[in-house]
Structure formats: structure tokens, C-alpha cells
CSV table of C-alpha atoms in Angstrom, one decimal:
chain,number,residue,atom,x,y,z
A,283,MET,CA,67.9,79.9,90.1
A,284,LYS,CA,64.5,81.5,90.1
A,285,LYS,CA,64.5,84.9,88.4
A,286,LYS,CA,62.4,87.9,89.4
A,287,ARG,CA,61.2,90.6,87.0
A,288,LEU,CA,61.9,94.2,87.8
A,289,ASN,CA,60.3,97.3,86.3
A,290,LEU,CA,62.2,100.5,86.7
A,291,GLU,CA,62.4,104.1,85.6
A,292,LEU,CA,65.6,105.7,84.3
A,293,SER,CA,66.4,109.2,83.3
A,294,GLU,CA,66.8,109.6,79.6
A,295,GLU,CA,70.6,110.1,80.1
A,296,ALA,CA,70.9,106.9,82.1
A,297,TYR,CA,68.8,104.9,79.6
A,298,ASN,CA,71.0,106.2,76.7
A,299,GLN,CA,74.1,105.2,78.6
A,300,LEU,CA,72.6,101.7,79.2
A,301,GLU,CA,71.8,101.3,75.5
A,302,LYS,CA,75.2,102.5,74.5
A,303,LEU,CA,77.0,100.1,76.8
A,304,ALA,CA,74.7,97.2,75.7
A,305,GLU,CA,75.4,97.9,72.0
A,306,ALA,CA,79.2,98.4,72.5
A,307,LEU,CA,79.6,95.2,74.5
A,308,GLY,CA,77.1,93.1,72.5
A,309,LYS,CA,75.0,92.3,75.6
A,310,ASN,CA,71.4,93.0,76.5
A,311,LYS,CA,70.4,95.6,78.9
A,312,ALA,CA,69.6,93.1,81.7
A,313,GLU,CA,73.2,91.7,81.4
A,314,ILE,CA,74.6,95.2,81.7
A,315,LEU,CA,72.5,95.9,84.8
A,316,ARG,CA,73.4,92.5,86.4
A,317,THR,CA,77.1,93.1,85.9
A,318,GLY,CA,76.8,96.6,87.3
A,319,LEU,CA,75.0,95.2,90.4
A,320,ALA,CA,77.8,92.6,90.9
A,321,LEU,CA,80.5,95.3,90.6
A,322,TYR,CA,78.6,97.5,93.1
A,323,GLY,CA,78.5,94.6,95.5
A,324,ILE,CA,82.2,94.0,95.2
A,325,ALA,CA,82.9,97.7,95.7
A,326,GLU,CA,80.7,97.7,98.9
A,327,GLU,CA,82.3,94.6,100.3
A,328,GLU,CA,85.8,96.2,99.9
A,329,ARG,CA,84.6,99.6,101.3
A,330,GLU,CA,83.4,97.7,104.4
A,331,LYS,CA,86.9,96.3,104.8
A,332,GLY,CA,88.4,99.8,104.6
A,333,ARG,CA,89.6,99.3,101.0
A,334,ARG,CA,89.2,101.5,98.0
A,335,LEU,CA,88.5,100.7,94.4
A,336,GLY,CA,90.5,102.2,91.6
A,337,VAL,CA,91.6,102.1,88.0
A,338,VAL,CA,95.3,101.1,87.7
A,339,GLU,CA,97.7,101.6,84.8
A,340,ASP,CA,101.3,100.4,85.0
A,341,ASP,CA,101.0,99.9,88.8
A,342,LYS,CA,99.8,103.5,89.3
A,343,VAL,CA,96.2,104.4,90.4
A,344,VAL,CA,94.9,106.8,87.8
A,345,LYS,CA,91.4,107.0,89.1
A,346,GLU,CA,89.7,106.2,92.4
A,347,ILE,CA,86.1,105.0,92.3
A,348,LEU,CA,84.0,106.4,95.1
A,349,ILE,CA,80.8,104.6,96.1
A,350,PRO,CA,78.4,106.8,98.1
């Protein structure tokens, strides 16, 4: 698959969060962004079907994830 290069600006807060996630997960920043994009795509597909995304613990939804 051919790759494209992207140059973007992030707020300092967003950049710090990206660095923190990359370090905690042992991944590079590009991998974190690709995973985030994939998750966003799944969330959007489910929203289009009238479904919602959530965090579940012991069969109970403890947090709903809203995608604007």
C-alpha cells in the first residue's frame, strides 16, 4: 500500500497527550494516530446504523462515547 505523508498542527495539550499515549503503549505517534483514525471510522459506521459506542464493564455500560 502506498503511503502519504501528512503535516499537521496540534495544540500543546493534544501533542502532549499523543506523546503520553505513544510512550505508554510503546508505539510511535503515527501508529497512535492511525489507530485513532480506525476507531473513529468504526464509531462513524456504527453511528450511521443508529448504534452507539460505549465502555462496558460487567455487562453494564459505564460510559457512552459521543462522536460529534
